[in-house]
PDB file of C-alpha atoms and ligand atoms in Angstrom:
ATOM      1  CA  MET A 232      96.700 132.730 133.105  1.00 64.00           C
ATOM      2  CA  SER A 233      93.013 132.011 132.668  1.00 83.00           C
ATOM      3  CA  VAL A 234      91.095 132.244 129.414  1.00 94.00           C
ATOM      4  CA  ILE A 235      91.107 135.621 127.713  1.00 97.00           C
ATOM      5  CA  LYS A 236      87.759 137.387 127.863  1.00 96.00           C
ATOM      6  CA  TRP A 237      87.302 139.693 124.908  1.00 96.00           C
ATOM      7  CA  THR A 238      86.079 143.159 125.823  1.00 96.00           C
ATOM      8  CA  ASP A 239      85.578 146.293 123.740  1.00 95.00           C
ATOM      9  CA  SER A 240      88.745 147.694 125.264  1.00 96.00           C
ATOM     10  CA  TYR A 241      90.616 145.281 122.949  1.00 97.00           C
ATOM     11  CA  SER A 242      89.115 146.831 119.828  1.00 96.00           C
ATOM     12  CA  VAL A 243      91.608 148.507 117.487  1.00 96.00           C
ATOM     13  CA  GLY A 244      88.714 150.142 115.629  1.00 94.00           C
ATOM     14  CA  VAL A 245      89.082 148.123 112.421  1.00 94.00           C
ATOM     15  CA  ALA A 246      86.491 145.356 112.092  1.00 94.00           C
ATOM     16  CA  VAL A 247      88.606 142.915 110.094  1.00 95.00           C
ATOM     17  CA  LEU A 248      91.552 143.191 112.502  1.00 97.00           C
ATOM     18  CA  ASP A 249      89.268 142.838 115.531  1.00 97.00           C
ATOM     19  CA  GLU A 250      87.780 139.689 113.983  1.00 97.00           C
ATOM     20  CA  GLN A 251      91.232 138.234 113.458  1.00 98.00           C
ATOM     21  CA  HIS A 252      92.275 139.131 117.001  1.00 98.00           C
ATOM     22  CA  LYS A 253      89.106 137.455 118.303  1.00 98.00           C
ATOM     23  CA  ASN A 254      89.915 134.294 116.333  1.00 98.00           C
ATOM     24  CA  LEU A 255      93.431 134.229 117.764  1.00 98.00           C
ATOM     25  CA  VAL A 256      91.918 134.586 121.239  1.00 98.00           C
ATOM     26  CA  LEU A 257      89.585 131.650 120.525  1.00 97.00           C
ATOM     27  CA  MET A 258      92.469 129.475 119.346  1.00 97.00           C
ATOM     28  CA  ILE A 259      94.585 130.254 122.399  1.00 97.00           C
ATOM     29  CA  ASN A 260      91.633 129.784 124.753  1.00 97.00           C
ATOM     30  CA  SER A 261      90.923 126.387 123.199  1.00 96.00           C
ATOM     31  CA  MET A 262      94.344 125.208 124.411  1.00 96.00           C
ATOM     32  CA  HIS A 263      93.291 125.387 128.054  1.00 95.00           C
ATOM     33  CA  GLY A 264      92.798 121.907 129.429  1.00 92.00           C
ATOM     34  CA  THR A 265      93.850 120.262 126.147  1.00 94.00           C
ATOM     35  CA  TYR A 266      96.789 117.969 126.859  1.00 95.00           C
ATOM     36  CA  ASP A 267      96.575 115.764 123.801  1.00 96.00           C
ATOM     37  CA  GLN A 268      99.841 116.240 121.903  1.00 96.00           C
ATOM     38  CA  GLY A 269      98.241 115.813 118.465  1.00 96.00           C
ATOM     39  CA  ILE A 270      95.406 118.250 119.127  1.00 96.00           C
ATOM     40  CA  MET A 271      97.734 120.792 120.701  1.00 96.00           C
ATOM     41  CA  PHE A 272     100.164 120.549 117.794  1.00 96.00           C
ATOM     42  CA  ASP A 273      97.327 121.118 115.333  1.00 96.00           C
ATOM     43  CA  VAL A 274      96.038 124.154 117.259  1.00 96.00           C
ATOM     44  CA  VAL A 275      99.528 125.667 117.482  1.00 96.00           C
ATOM     45  CA  MET A 276     100.042 125.168 113.731  1.00 96.00           C
ATOM     46  CA  LYS A 277      96.603 126.544 112.919  1.00 97.00           C
ATOM     47  CA  MET A 278      97.335 129.576 115.081  1.00 96.00           C
ATOM     48  CA  PHE A 279     100.778 129.951 113.464  1.00 97.00           C
ATOM     49  CA  ASN A 280      99.277 130.037 109.958  1.00 97.00           C
ATOM     50  CA  TYR A 281      96.410 132.288 110.968  1.00 98.00           C
ATOM     51  CA  ALA A 282      98.741 134.688 112.786  1.00 98.00           C
ATOM     52  CA  ALA A 283     100.982 134.852 109.690  1.00 98.00           C
ATOM     53  CA  GLU A 284      97.985 135.929 107.589  1.00 98.00           C
ATOM     54  CA  HIS A 285      96.852 138.417 110.220  1.00 98.00           C
ATOM     55  CA  PHE A 286     100.291 139.986 110.670  1.00 98.00           C
ATOM     56  CA  HIS A 287     100.643 140.282 106.915  1.00 98.00           C
ATOM     57  CA  LEU A 288      97.380 142.220 106.633  1.00 97.00           C
ATOM     58  CA  GLU A 289      98.173 144.390 109.648  1.00 97.00           C
ATOM     59  CA  GLU A 290     101.632 145.246 108.340  1.00 98.00           C
ATOM     60  CA  SER A 291     100.363 146.066 104.859  1.00 97.00           C
ATOM     61  CA  LEU A 292      97.683 148.409 106.247  1.00 96.00           C
ATOM     62  CA  LEU A 293     100.268 150.103 108.464  1.00 97.00           C
ATOM     63  CA  ARG A 294     102.714 150.429 105.578  1.00 96.00           C
ATOM     64  CA  LYS A 295     100.010 152.020 103.423  1.00 95.00           C
ATOM     65  CA  ARG A 296      99.373 154.602 106.144  1.00 94.00           C
ATOM     66  CA  SER A 297     103.088 155.189 106.836  1.00 95.00           C
ATOM     67  CA  PHE A 298     102.694 154.201 110.479  1.00 96.00           C
ATOM     68  CA  THR A 299     105.905 155.162 112.269  1.00 96.00           C
ATOM     69  CA  GLY A 300     105.804 152.123 114.566  1.00 97.00           C
ATOM     70  CA  LEU A 301     105.811 149.629 111.693  1.00 98.00           C
ATOM     71  CA  ASP A 302     109.350 148.319 112.314  1.00 98.00           C
ATOM     72  CA  ARG A 303     108.531 147.666 115.936  1.00 98.00           C
ATOM     73  CA  GLN A 304     105.360 145.817 114.899  1.00 98.00           C
ATOM     74  CA  ILE A 305     107.326 143.684 112.449  1.00 98.00           C
ATOM     75  CA  ARG A 306     109.890 142.820 115.128  1.00 98.00           C
ATOM     76  CA  GLU A 307     107.161 141.817 117.588  1.00 98.00           C
ATOM     77  CA  HIS A 308     105.336 139.745 114.974  1.00 98.00           C
ATOM     78  CA  LYS A 309     108.544 137.931 114.018  1.00 98.00           C
ATOM     79  CA  MET A 310     109.227 137.143 117.663  1.00 97.00           C
ATOM     80  CA  PHE A 311     105.737 135.683 118.047  1.00 97.00           C
ATOM     81  CA  MET A 312     106.178 133.518 114.956  1.00 97.00           C
ATOM     82  CA  ARG A 313     109.568 132.303 116.189  1.00 97.00           C
ATOM     83  CA  LYS A 314     108.092 131.392 119.566  1.00 96.00           C
ATOM     84  CA  ALA A 315     105.081 129.660 117.992  1.00 95.00           C
ATOM     85  CA  SER A 316     107.303 127.490 115.805  1.00 94.00           C
ATOM     86  CA  GLU A 317     109.451 126.663 118.818  1.00 96.00           C
ATOM     87  CA  PHE A 318     106.316 125.618 120.726  1.00 95.00           C
ATOM     88  CA  ALA A 319     105.224 123.285 117.922  1.00 92.00           C
ATOM     89  CA  GLY A 320     108.342 121.213 118.630  1.00 94.00           C
ATOM     90  CA  LYS A 321     107.695 120.865 122.350  1.00 96.00           C
ATOM     91  CA  ASP A 322     105.985 118.153 124.372  1.00 97.00           C
ATOM     92  CA  LEU A 323     102.659 119.922 124.795  1.00 96.00           C
ATOM     93  CA  SER A 324     101.173 117.037 126.745  1.00 96.00           C
ATOM     94  CA  ASP A 325     103.539 117.847 129.598  1.00 96.00           C
ATOM     95  CA  PRO A 326     101.517 119.999 132.042  1.00 95.00           C
ATOM     96  CA  VAL A 327     104.428 122.306 132.908  1.00 96.00           C
ATOM     97  CA  THR A 328     105.367 122.965 129.274  1.00 97.00           C
ATOM     98  CA  HIS A 329     101.697 123.244 128.363  1.00 97.00           C
ATOM     99  CA  THR A 330     101.111 125.925 130.996  1.00 96.00           C
ATOM    100  CA  GLN A 331     104.232 127.837 129.947  1.00 96.00           C
ATOM    101  CA  VAL A 332     103.140 127.820 126.294  1.00 96.00           C
ATOM    102  CA  VAL A 333      99.516 128.810 126.912  1.00 97.00           C
ATOM    103  CA  THR A 334     100.560 131.491 129.409  1.00 96.00           C
ATOM    104  CA  PHE A 335     103.109 132.951 127.014  1.00 96.00           C
ATOM    105  CA  LEU A 336     100.655 133.044 124.092  1.00 96.00           C
ATOM    106  CA  SER A 337      97.837 134.557 126.182  1.00 97.00           C
ATOM    107  CA  GLU A 338     100.025 137.204 127.790  1.00 97.00           C
ATOM    108  CA  TRP A 339     101.770 138.059 124.542  1.00 97.00           C
ATOM    109  CA  LEU A 340      98.520 138.539 122.638  1.00 97.00           C
ATOM    110  CA  VAL A 341      96.817 140.654 125.296  1.00 97.00           C
ATOM    111  CA  HIS A 342      99.924 142.771 125.779  1.00 97.00           C
ATOM    112  CA  HIS A 343     100.446 143.156 122.043  1.00 98.00           C
ATOM    113  CA  ILE A 344      96.869 144.248 121.361  1.00 98.00           C
ATOM    114  CA  LEU A 345      96.640 146.649 124.290  1.00 97.00           C
ATOM    115  CA  HIS A 346     100.105 148.187 124.110  1.00 97.00           C
ATOM    116  CA  GLU A 347     101.328 147.835 120.538  1.00 97.00           C
ATOM    117  CA  ASP A 348      98.304 147.551 118.262  1.00 98.00           C
ATOM    118  CA  MET A 349      96.448 150.253 120.176  1.00 97.00           C
ATOM    119  CA  GLN A 350      99.089 152.718 118.974  1.00 97.00           C
ATOM    120  CA  TYR A 351      97.829 152.444 115.389  1.00 97.00           C
ATOM    121  CA  ARG A 352      94.168 152.737 116.382  1.00 95.00           C
ATOM    122  CA  GLU A 353      93.999 156.452 115.682  1.00 93.00           C
ATOM    123  CA  ILE A 354      95.870 156.440 112.403  1.00 93.00           C
ATOM    124  CA  LEU A 355      93.823 153.583 110.921  1.00 92.00           C
ATOM    125  CA  ALA A 356      90.591 155.102 112.216  1.00 86.00           C
ATOM    126  CA  LEU A 357      91.172 158.047 109.875  1.00 82.00           C
ATOM    127  CA  TYR A 358      90.699 155.826 106.857  1.00 74.00           C
ATOM    128  CA  GLU A 359      87.957 153.663 105.477  1.00 64.00           C
ATOM    129  CA  ILE A 360      89.249 150.090 105.123  1.00 59.00           C
TER     130      ILE A 360
HETATM  131 FE1  FE2 B 213     100.366 143.673 115.715  1.00 88.80          FE
END
C-alpha cells in the first residue's frame, strides 16, 4: 500500500480527533522506505503511545455520549494495540516484514476511520467538544 493521502472524506467532524488521526497517518507514512531497525522501532513505539492516548480520548467521548458501538470500538482498538506491540518485536529492517507491517497499519487505520469511526460522526456532531 502506498502512503495514505488525507482527504476530507476521512474527517469524523471533531477537530481534535481529526488532528490525532492525521498525526497517526503521518507516523505510518513516515515508515515507508525506512528500513533502519532503530528508527522503525522508535516510530512504532511512538505510534503505539500516541494511539493509546487517542483511543482513550475517543472512547471517553463515546462513553459520555452513550454511543452504542463503544464495545466494538474498544475491541478494535485493543486489537490494534496488540498488533503494534507485536510489530515492535519484529525485524523491521527485513523488507518483507517491513512491508507487511506498514501495509497492515495503513489498511487498518484507513478502514477503521472510514468504517468504524465514521459511525460516531453523527452522534458526536450533535455536541460541542
Ligand atoms: Fe476508533
